[in-house]
PDB file of C-alpha atoms in Angstrom:
ATOM      1  CA  PRO A  11      32.740  -3.347 -15.580  1.00 64.00           C
ATOM      2  CA  VAL A  12      30.325  -1.412 -13.405  1.00 65.00           C
ATOM      3  CA  PRO A  13      29.775  -1.683  -9.572  1.00 73.00           C
ATOM      4  CA  GLN A  14      26.118  -2.504 -10.002  1.00 74.00           C
ATOM      5  CA  LEU A  15      23.773  -3.912 -12.723  1.00 78.00           C
ATOM      6  CA  ARG A  16      20.239  -4.353 -12.386  1.00 82.00           C
ATOM      7  CA  GLY A  17      18.214  -6.303 -15.016  1.00 86.00           C
ATOM      8  CA  ALA A  18      14.374  -7.320 -15.366  1.00 82.00           C
ATOM      9  CA  VAL A  19      12.677  -9.793 -17.525  1.00 81.00           C
ATOM     10  CA  ARG A  20       8.945  -9.414 -17.839  1.00 74.00           C
ATOM     11  CA  LEU A  21       6.261 -11.284 -19.420  1.00 69.00           C
ATOM     12  CA  SER A  22       3.953  -8.795 -21.418  1.00 62.00           C
ATOM     13  CA  GLY A  23       0.980 -10.735 -22.738  1.00 61.00           C
ATOM     14  CA  ASP A  24       2.848 -13.533 -24.750  1.00 64.00           C
ATOM     15  CA  ALA A  25       6.052 -11.663 -25.277  1.00 68.00           C
ATOM     16  CA  LEU A  26       9.030 -11.051 -23.194  1.00 73.00           C
ATOM     17  CA  VAL A  27      10.717  -7.712 -22.256  1.00 78.00           C
ATOM     18  CA  VAL A  28      14.319  -7.453 -21.326  1.00 83.00           C
ATOM     19  CA  LEU A  29      15.497  -4.224 -19.503  1.00 83.00           C
ATOM     20  CA  LEU A  30      19.069  -3.494 -18.040  1.00 85.00           C
ATOM     21  CA  GLU A  31      19.911  -0.700 -15.937  1.00 80.00           C
ATOM     22  CA  ASP A  32      23.017   1.238 -14.919  1.00 77.00           C
ATOM     23  CA  VAL A  33      25.100   0.069 -18.005  1.00 81.00           C
ATOM     24  CA  ALA A  34      28.152   2.066 -18.798  1.00 80.00           C
ATOM     25  CA  HIS A  35      28.613   0.878 -22.471  1.00 83.00           C
ATOM     26  CA  TRP A  36      27.243  -2.208 -24.204  1.00 84.00           C
ATOM     27  CA  PRO A  37      28.991  -2.724 -27.665  1.00 85.00           C
ATOM     28  CA  ARG A  38      27.502  -6.075 -28.320  1.00 86.00           C
ATOM     29  CA  ALA A  39      23.791  -5.191 -27.371  1.00 86.00           C
ATOM     30  CA  ARG A  40      22.498  -6.043 -30.752  1.00 85.00           C
ATOM     31  CA  ASP A  41      24.291  -9.503 -30.717  1.00 86.00           C
ATOM     32  CA  PHE A  42      22.790 -10.111 -27.431  1.00 85.00           C
ATOM     33  CA  ALA A  43      19.298  -9.108 -28.732  1.00 83.00           C
ATOM     34  CA  GLU A  44      19.496 -11.442 -31.711  1.00 81.00           C
ATOM     35  CA  ARG A  45      20.630 -14.363 -29.632  1.00 83.00           C
ATOM     36  CA  LEU A  46      17.833 -13.663 -27.198  1.00 79.00           C
ATOM     37  CA  THR A  47      15.268 -13.566 -29.969  1.00 74.00           C
ATOM     38  CA  SER A  48      16.126 -17.115 -31.091  1.00 74.00           C
ATOM     39  CA  LEU A  49      16.047 -18.429 -27.491  1.00 74.00           C
ATOM     40  CA  ALA A  50      12.720 -16.781 -26.702  1.00 65.00           C
ATOM     41  CA  ALA A  51      11.106 -18.396 -29.427  1.00 64.00           C
ATOM     42  CA  ALA A  52      12.099 -21.717 -28.356  1.00 66.00           C
ATOM     43  CA  ILE A  53      10.698 -21.258 -24.646  1.00 62.00           C
ATOM     44  CA  GLY A  54       7.723 -23.288 -23.620  1.00 53.00           C
ATOM     45  CA  GLY A  55       8.193 -26.695 -25.369  1.00 48.00           C
ATOM     46  CA  GLY A  56       8.174 -25.341 -28.825  1.00 44.00           C
ATOM     47  CA  ALA A  57       5.418 -22.662 -28.310  1.00 43.00           C
ATOM     48  CA  PRO A  58       6.725 -19.526 -29.650  1.00 42.00           C
ATOM     49  CA  ARG A  59       7.120 -16.690 -27.337  1.00 54.00           C
ATOM     50  CA  GLY A  60       8.275 -13.474 -29.137  1.00 66.00           C
ATOM     51  CA  LEU A  61      10.984 -11.040 -27.820  1.00 71.00           C
ATOM     52  CA  GLU A  62       9.121  -7.767 -27.553  1.00 72.00           C
ATOM     53  CA  ALA A  63      11.863  -5.412 -26.471  1.00 77.00           C
ATOM     54  CA  VAL A  64      15.470  -5.104 -25.239  1.00 83.00           C
ATOM     55  CA  ARG A  65      16.503  -1.761 -23.756  1.00 83.00           C
ATOM     56  CA  TRP A  66      19.327  -0.428 -21.731  1.00 83.00           C
ATOM     57  CA  ILE A  67      19.726   2.596 -19.589  1.00 79.00           C
ATOM     58  CA  ASP A  68      23.159   4.129 -19.202  1.00 78.00           C
ATOM     59  CA  LEU A  69      24.641   5.744 -16.139  1.00 75.00           C
ATOM     60  CA  ASP A  70      23.251   9.088 -17.094  1.00 73.00           C
ATOM     61  CA  GLY A  71      19.685   7.691 -17.257  1.00 69.00           C
ATOM     62  CA  ARG A  72      19.528   7.786 -21.161  1.00 73.00           C
ATOM     63  CA  HIS A  73      17.310   5.040 -22.650  1.00 73.00           C
ATOM     64  CA  HIS A  74      18.809   2.947 -25.534  1.00 79.00           C
ATOM     65  CA  ASP A  75      16.360   0.736 -27.564  1.00 78.00           C
ATOM     66  CA  VAL A  76      18.261  -2.347 -28.955  1.00 81.00           C
ATOM     67  CA  LEU A  77      15.096  -3.954 -30.024  1.00 75.00           C
ATOM     68  CA  ASP A  78      11.629  -2.184 -29.525  1.00 65.00           C
ATOM     69  CA  LEU A  79       8.520  -3.488 -31.293  1.00 57.00           C
ATOM     70  CA  SER A  80       6.230  -0.494 -30.044  1.00 51.00           C
ATOM     71  CA  THR A  81       4.709  -2.055 -26.875  1.00 49.00           C
ATOM     72  CA  ALA A  82       1.256  -1.149 -25.611  1.00 49.00           C
ATOM     73  CA  ARG A  83       2.810   0.304 -22.450  1.00 52.00           C
ATOM     74  CA  PRO A  84       6.137   1.580 -21.574  1.00 55.00           C
ATOM     75  CA  VAL A  85       8.681  -1.196 -21.107  1.00 50.00           C
ATOM     76  CA  SER A  86      10.280   0.608 -18.219  1.00 49.00           C
ATOM     77  CA  SER A  87       7.108   1.498 -16.450  1.00 52.00           C
ATOM     78  CA  PHE A  88       6.547  -0.384 -13.123  1.00 49.00           C
ATOM     79  CA  GLU A  89       4.204  -3.234 -13.502  1.00 55.00           C
ATOM     80  CA  GLN A  90       2.789  -5.514 -10.617  1.00 56.00           C
ATOM     81  CA  VAL A  91       4.053  -9.006 -10.444  1.00 63.00           C
ATOM     82  CA  ASN A  92       0.367 -10.482  -9.508  1.00 69.00           C
ATOM     83  CA  PRO A  93      -1.832  -9.325 -12.415  1.00 71.00           C
ATOM     84  CA  ALA A  94      -5.022 -10.830 -11.112  1.00 78.00           C
ATOM     85  CA  MET A  95      -4.669  -9.043  -7.605  1.00 83.00           C
ATOM     86  CA  ALA A  96      -3.368  -5.898  -9.422  1.00 81.00           C
ATOM     87  CA  GLY A  97      -6.716  -5.891 -11.423  1.00 84.00           C
ATOM     88  CA  ARG A  98      -8.796  -6.242  -8.458  1.00 89.00           C
ATOM     89  CA  LEU A  99      -6.877  -3.390  -6.496  1.00 90.00           C
ATOM     90  CA  HIS A 100      -7.187  -1.315  -9.602  1.00 90.00           C
ATOM     91  CA  ASP A 101     -11.082  -1.784  -9.746  1.00 92.00           C
ATOM     92  CA  ASP A 102     -11.462  -1.032  -6.150  1.00 94.00           C
ATOM     93  CA  VAL A 103      -9.410   2.158  -6.162  1.00 95.00           C
ATOM     94  CA  VAL A 104     -11.597   3.332  -9.145  1.00 94.00           C
ATOM     95  CA  ALA A 105     -14.769   2.468  -7.400  1.00 95.00           C
ATOM     96  CA  LEU A 106     -13.647   4.077  -4.189  1.00 96.00           C
ATOM     97  CA  VAL A 107     -12.735   7.272  -5.876  1.00 96.00           C
ATOM     98  CA  ARG A 108     -16.207   7.446  -7.655  1.00 95.00           C
ATOM     99  CA  THR A 109     -17.950   7.244  -4.400  1.00 95.00           C
ATOM    100  CA  HIS A 110     -16.969  10.872  -3.779  1.00 96.00           C
ATOM    101  CA  GLN A 111     -18.700  11.677  -7.131  1.00 95.00           C
ATOM    102  CA  PRO A 112     -15.452  13.882  -8.077  1.00 96.00           C
ATOM    103  CA  SER A 113     -15.309  16.265 -10.970  1.00 97.00           C
ATOM    104  CA  THR A 114     -11.705  16.672 -10.420  1.00 97.00           C
ATOM    105  CA  VAL A 115      -9.111  14.239  -9.170  1.00 97.00           C
ATOM    106  CA  VAL A 116      -5.242  14.302  -8.928  1.00 98.00           C
ATOM    107  CA  ASP A 117      -3.609  10.943  -9.715  1.00 97.00           C
ATOM    108  CA  ALA A 118      -0.162  11.242  -8.091  1.00 97.00           C
ATOM    109  CA  TYR A 119       2.362   8.580  -9.006  1.00 94.00           C
ATOM    110  CA  ALA A 120       0.221   7.842 -11.972  1.00 93.00           C
ATOM    111  CA  GLY A 121       2.582   5.689 -14.075  1.00 89.00           C
ATOM    112  CA  ASP A 122       1.267   4.948 -17.414  1.00 85.00           C
ATOM    113  CA  GLY A 123      -1.974   6.452 -16.692  1.00 89.00           C
ATOM    114  CA  GLN A 124      -4.268   3.437 -16.335  1.00 88.00           C
ATOM    115  CA  THR A 125      -6.146   4.816 -13.612  1.00 93.00           C
ATOM    116  CA  ALA A 126      -6.229   8.238 -14.873  1.00 94.00           C
ATOM    117  CA  ALA A 127      -7.590   7.083 -18.267  1.00 92.00           C
ATOM    118  CA  LEU A 128     -10.418   5.018 -16.581  1.00 92.00           C
ATOM    119  CA  LEU A 129     -11.613   7.912 -14.569  1.00 95.00           C
ATOM    120  CA  SER A 130     -11.285  10.426 -17.311  1.00 94.00           C
ATOM    121  CA  ALA A 131     -13.563   8.068 -19.426  1.00 91.00           C
ATOM    122  CA  HIS A 132     -16.084   8.488 -16.733  1.00 91.00           C
ATOM    123  CA  GLY A 133     -16.179  12.257 -17.280  1.00 93.00           C
ATOM    124  CA  VAL A 134     -13.798  13.157 -14.343  1.00 96.00           C
ATOM    125  CA  ARG A 135     -11.064  15.802 -15.069  1.00 97.00           C
ATOM    126  CA  VAL A 136      -7.844  14.127 -13.974  1.00 97.00           C
ATOM    127  CA  THR A 137      -4.550  15.689 -13.495  1.00 97.00           C
ATOM    128  CA  ALA A 138      -1.927  13.010 -13.547  1.00 97.00           C
ATOM    129  CA  ILE A 139       1.539  13.587 -12.113  1.00 97.00           C
ATOM    130  CA  GLU A 140       4.353  11.252 -13.031  1.00 94.00           C
ATOM    131  CA  LEU A 141       8.138  11.589 -12.915  1.00 90.00           C
ATOM    132  CA  ASP A 142       9.064   8.972 -15.465  1.00 85.00           C
ATOM    133  CA  ALA A 143       9.367  10.611 -18.730  1.00 83.00           C
ATOM    134  CA  GLU A 144       8.204   7.689 -21.058  1.00 78.00           C
ATOM    135  CA  ALA A 145       5.481   6.712 -18.578  1.00 84.00           C
ATOM    136  CA  ALA A 146       4.239  10.404 -18.585  1.00 89.00           C
ATOM    137  CA  GLN A 147       4.145  10.570 -22.318  1.00 86.00           C
ATOM    138  CA  HIS A 148       2.323   7.304 -22.630  1.00 83.00           C
ATOM    139  CA  ALA A 149      -0.347   8.745 -19.986  1.00 88.00           C
ATOM    140  CA  ALA A 150      -0.641  11.883 -21.993  1.00 91.00           C
ATOM    141  CA  ARG A 151      -1.573   9.969 -25.170  1.00 87.00           C
ATOM    142  CA  ARG A 152      -4.332   8.139 -23.224  1.00 87.00           C
ATOM    143  CA  LEU A 153      -5.767  11.301 -21.896  1.00 91.00           C
ATOM    144  CA  ALA A 154      -8.132  13.764 -23.648  1.00 89.00           C
ATOM    145  CA  PRO A 155      -8.546  17.319 -22.461  1.00 92.00           C
ATOM    146  CA  PRO A 156      -9.549  18.786 -19.876  1.00 95.00           C
ATOM    147  CA  SER A 157      -7.495  15.992 -18.332  1.00 96.00           C
ATOM    148  CA  SER A 158      -3.800  16.368 -18.487  1.00 96.00           C
ATOM    149  CA  VAL A 159      -0.422  15.098 -17.352  1.00 96.00           C
ATOM    150  CA  VAL A 160       2.248  16.742 -15.329  1.00 96.00           C
ATOM    151  CA  GLU A 161       5.777  15.521 -15.588  1.00 94.00           C
ATOM    152  CA  GLY A 162       7.658  15.921 -12.374  1.00 94.00           C
ATOM    153  CA  ARG A 163       8.000  14.969  -8.722  1.00 95.00           C
ATOM    154  CA  VAL A 164       4.706  14.931  -6.849  1.00 96.00           C
ATOM    155  CA  GLU A 165       6.160  16.686  -3.815  1.00 96.00           C
ATOM    156  CA  GLU A 166       7.034  19.530  -6.056  1.00 96.00           C
ATOM    157  CA  THR A 167       3.999  19.787  -8.212  1.00 96.00           C
ATOM    158  CA  LEU A 168       0.999  18.650  -6.045  1.00 97.00           C
ATOM    159  CA  SER A 169       0.351  22.293  -4.565  1.00 96.00           C
ATOM    160  CA  SER A 170       0.105  23.717  -8.096  1.00 96.00           C
ATOM    161  CA  VAL A 171      -2.675  21.324  -9.276  1.00 96.00           C
ATOM    162  CA  LEU A 172      -4.882  21.521  -6.283  1.00 96.00           C
ATOM    163  CA  PRO A 173      -7.738  22.021  -5.482  1.00 96.00           C
ATOM    164  CA  ALA A 174      -9.288  18.741  -6.322  1.00 97.00           C
ATOM    165  CA  ASP A 175     -11.992  16.638  -5.023  1.00 97.00           C
ATOM    166  CA  VAL A 176     -10.021  13.410  -4.619  1.00 97.00           C
ATOM    167  CA  VAL A 177      -6.339  12.827  -4.454  1.00 98.00           C
ATOM    168  CA  ILE A 178      -4.902   9.289  -5.399  1.00 98.00           C
ATOM    169  CA  LEU A 179      -1.420   8.569  -3.974  1.00 97.00           C
ATOM    170  CA  ASN A 180       0.463   5.378  -5.137  1.00 94.00           C
ATOM    171  CA  PRO A 181       4.054   5.882  -4.283  1.00 93.00           C
ATOM    172  CA  PRO A 182       6.966   3.242  -4.164  1.00 88.00           C
ATOM    173  CA  ARG A 183       8.088   1.639  -1.019  1.00 85.00           C
ATOM    174  CA  ALA A 184       9.591   4.609   0.308  1.00 89.00           C
ATOM    175  CA  GLY A 185       6.281   6.233   0.610  1.00 93.00           C
ATOM    176  CA  VAL A 186       5.581   9.761   0.045  1.00 95.00           C
ATOM    177  CA  ASP A 187       7.889  12.735   0.468  1.00 95.00           C
ATOM    178  CA  ALA A 188       7.031  14.704   3.611  1.00 96.00           C
ATOM    179  CA  ARG A 189       6.237  17.875   1.551  1.00 97.00           C
ATOM    180  CA  VAL A 190       3.324  15.869  -0.034  1.00 97.00           C
ATOM    181  CA  CYS A 191       1.624  15.544   3.580  1.00 97.00           C
ATOM    182  CA  GLU A 192       2.478  19.127   4.187  1.00 97.00           C
ATOM    183  CA  THR A 193       0.641  20.234   1.078  1.00 97.00           C
ATOM    184  CA  LEU A 194      -2.569  17.961   2.012  1.00 97.00           C
ATOM    185  CA  GLU A 195      -2.506  19.598   5.534  1.00 96.00           C
ATOM    186  CA  LYS A 196      -2.201  22.971   4.172  1.00 96.00           C
ATOM    187  CA  ALA A 197      -5.211  22.488   1.908  1.00 96.00           C
ATOM    188  CA  VAL A 198      -7.270  21.380   4.895  1.00 95.00           C
ATOM    189  CA  ALA A 199      -6.163  24.469   6.938  1.00 94.00           C
ATOM    190  CA  ALA A 200      -6.875  26.692   3.962  1.00 93.00           C
ATOM    191  CA  ALA A 201     -10.475  25.531   3.565  1.00 93.00           C
ATOM    192  CA  ARG A 202     -11.047  25.904   7.225  1.00 91.00           C
ATOM    193  CA  ASP A 203     -10.144  29.632   6.831  1.00 90.00           C
ATOM    194  CA  GLY A 204     -12.551  30.059   3.844  1.00 92.00           C
ATOM    195  CA  GLY A 205      -9.999  29.167   1.085  1.00 92.00           C
ATOM    196  CA  ALA A 206     -10.464  26.554  -1.680  1.00 93.00           C
ATOM    197  CA  PRO A 207     -12.034  23.359  -0.549  1.00 93.00           C
ATOM    198  CA  ALA A 208      -9.844  20.495   0.700  1.00 94.00           C
ATOM    199  CA  PRO A 209      -9.890  17.176  -0.872  1.00 96.00           C
ATOM    200  CA  ARG A 210     -13.014  15.342   0.047  1.00 95.00           C
ATOM    201  CA  GLY A 211     -10.922  12.022  -0.075  1.00 96.00           C
ATOM    202  CA  VAL A 212      -7.509  10.656  -0.451  1.00 98.00           C
ATOM    203  CA  VAL A 213      -6.967   7.117  -1.622  1.00 98.00           C
ATOM    204  CA  TYR A 214      -3.501   6.043  -0.574  1.00 97.00           C
ATOM    205  CA  VAL A 215      -2.127   2.731  -2.033  1.00 95.00           C
ATOM    206  CA  SER A 216       0.812   1.481  -0.191  1.00 94.00           C
ATOM    207  CA  CYS A 217       3.083  -1.714  -0.653  1.00 87.00           C
ATOM    208  CA  ASN A 218       4.856  -0.912   2.799  1.00 90.00           C
ATOM    209  CA  PRO A 219       2.805  -0.849   5.949  1.00 91.00           C
ATOM    210  CA  ALA A 220       5.699   0.998   7.737  1.00 93.00           C
ATOM    211  CA  THR A 221       5.968   3.868   5.424  1.00 94.00           C
ATOM    212  CA  LEU A 222       2.158   4.097   5.126  1.00 95.00           C
ATOM    213  CA  ALA A 223       1.836   4.330   9.092  1.00 95.00           C
ATOM    214  CA  ARG A 224       4.619   7.085   9.071  1.00 96.00           C
ATOM    215  CA  ASP A 225       2.713   9.018   6.400  1.00 97.00           C
ATOM    216  CA  LEU A 226      -0.627   8.752   7.946  1.00 96.00           C
ATOM    217  CA  SER A 227       1.103  10.274  11.213  1.00 96.00           C
ATOM    218  CA  ARG A 228       2.079  13.244   9.109  1.00 97.00           C
ATOM    219  CA  LEU A 229      -1.647  13.736   8.008  1.00 96.00           C
ATOM    220  CA  PRO A 230      -3.493  14.675  11.591  1.00 95.00           C
ATOM    221  CA  SER A 231      -6.177  16.570   9.599  1.00 95.00           C
ATOM    222  CA  TYR A 232      -7.342  13.315   8.208  1.00 96.00           C
ATOM    223  CA  HIS A 233      -8.835  10.115   9.552  1.00 94.00           C
ATOM    224  CA  VAL A 234      -8.835   6.665   8.321  1.00 95.00           C
ATOM    225  CA  ALA A 235     -12.261   5.952   6.931  1.00 94.00           C
ATOM    226  CA  GLY A 236     -11.305   2.483   5.670  1.00 95.00           C
ATOM    227  CA  VAL A 237      -8.533   0.034   4.985  1.00 96.00           C
ATOM    228  CA  GLN A 238      -8.384  -2.963   2.562  1.00 94.00           C
ATOM    229  CA  GLY A 239      -5.588  -5.323   2.342  1.00 92.00           C
ATOM    230  CA  TYR A 240      -4.481  -7.253  -0.701  1.00 91.00           C
ATOM    231  CA  ASP A 241      -2.321 -10.436  -0.749  1.00 87.00           C
ATOM    232  CA  MET A 242      -0.247  -9.145  -3.729  1.00 83.00           C
ATOM    233  CA  PHE A 243       2.789 -11.281  -2.859  1.00 81.00           C
ATOM    234  CA  PRO A 244       1.565 -14.716  -1.698  1.00 83.00           C
ATOM    235  CA  GLN A 245       3.652 -16.673   0.905  1.00 84.00           C
ATOM    236  CA  THR A 246       5.634 -13.488   1.726  1.00 83.00           C
ATOM    237  CA  ALA A 247       5.558 -10.949   4.477  1.00 80.00           C
ATOM    238  CA  HIS A 248       4.492  -8.245   2.215  1.00 81.00           C
ATOM    239  CA  VAL A 249       1.192  -6.922   1.835  1.00 86.00           C
ATOM    240  CA  GLU A 250      -0.494  -4.163  -0.461  1.00 90.00           C
ATOM    241  CA  THR A 251      -2.908  -1.700   1.239  1.00 94.00           C
ATOM    242  CA  MET A 252      -5.739   0.613   0.051  1.00 96.00           C
ATOM    243  CA  CYS A 253      -6.334   3.361   2.695  1.00 97.00           C
ATOM    244  CA  HIS A 254      -9.184   5.655   2.633  1.00 97.00           C
ATOM    245  CA  LEU A 255      -8.719   9.000   4.192  1.00 97.00           C
ATOM    246  CA  VAL A 256     -11.172  11.875   4.688  1.00 96.00           C
ATOM    247  CA  PRO A 257     -10.778  15.208   6.565  1.00 94.00           C
ATOM    248  CA  HIS A 258     -11.929  15.401  10.047  1.00 86.00           C
ATOM    249  CA  GLY A 259     -15.719  16.280   9.753  1.00 65.00           C
ATOM    250  CA  GLY A 260     -15.805  14.605   6.311  1.00 51.00           C
ATOM    251  CA  ARG A 261     -18.102  11.828   5.309  1.00 46.00           C
ATOM    252  CA  ILE A 262     -17.118   8.096   5.752  1.00 39.00           C
ATOM    253  CA  THR A 263     -17.795   5.727   3.057  1.00 37.00           C
TER     254      THR A 263
END
C-alpha cells in the first residue's frame, strides 16, 4: 500500500529484467521472482527467454536484489528504447567529439560509461560524471587510468574537473541545471582573461527540444555549430537531438 509504484520490464539481449521502484515492503518478492522465472521461459511460443534480474528499490532508495544473474550493465541504468537509433546517435557523438582531437573530455551524465570507455580506448583522458552509484561503479570498472569517474551531480562537480577540451552533456528531459551553464560561461570568461582554456566544443544530447532551447539561451558565449535530429521515438512527437556548440570565435566543424 503505497501512493505510487513504478515498474519497468526490459529486454536485455535475450533476457528479461524487472525493476520496481518506491516499494515500501515486499515480503513475497522471492515468490514473485520464482513465478516470473517460469513464466518468462514460456514467452515466445516455446522459445525460452530467461529472467536475468528482479530488483526493487525501497522508499529510501536502497536496492534489493531478489534475483540477479550479474548482468553486463546495471539493470537500473537508463537505456534507450530504440537500440538501433541509439547506436547511431552514440557513434555520431563519439565521431563529433573526436573532430576536436581532444586530449581531455568530460562526459557528464555518463550513465554506465559506454561513451567514456570508447573515447578512453582512443587515448583520450575522460572524466565521467554520474549520479547513480551503481552506474558510476560500472563505468569505473570500464575505465583505466588516467580516465576516471566522479560520482555526484554534474552541477556540483563540473567546475572541479575543468579545464577539458570537450564537454559532453546528456541530461534527462529536464535538461541541465542552470549552474552547469554558469560553469561553462565562466570557463569562457576565464579563458578570455588569460586563464585556463575553455572547452573547444560542447556536445549536448537532448531528448526535449524545449529544455534544450532554454539551456542554449543560458550559454550566450557559445554558438550552435551544428544540429542533428534523430527519430528515436517513431510515430510520436518526441525527437532526440545532438547539438554541437563552440565558443564564439571557435572553429565550426
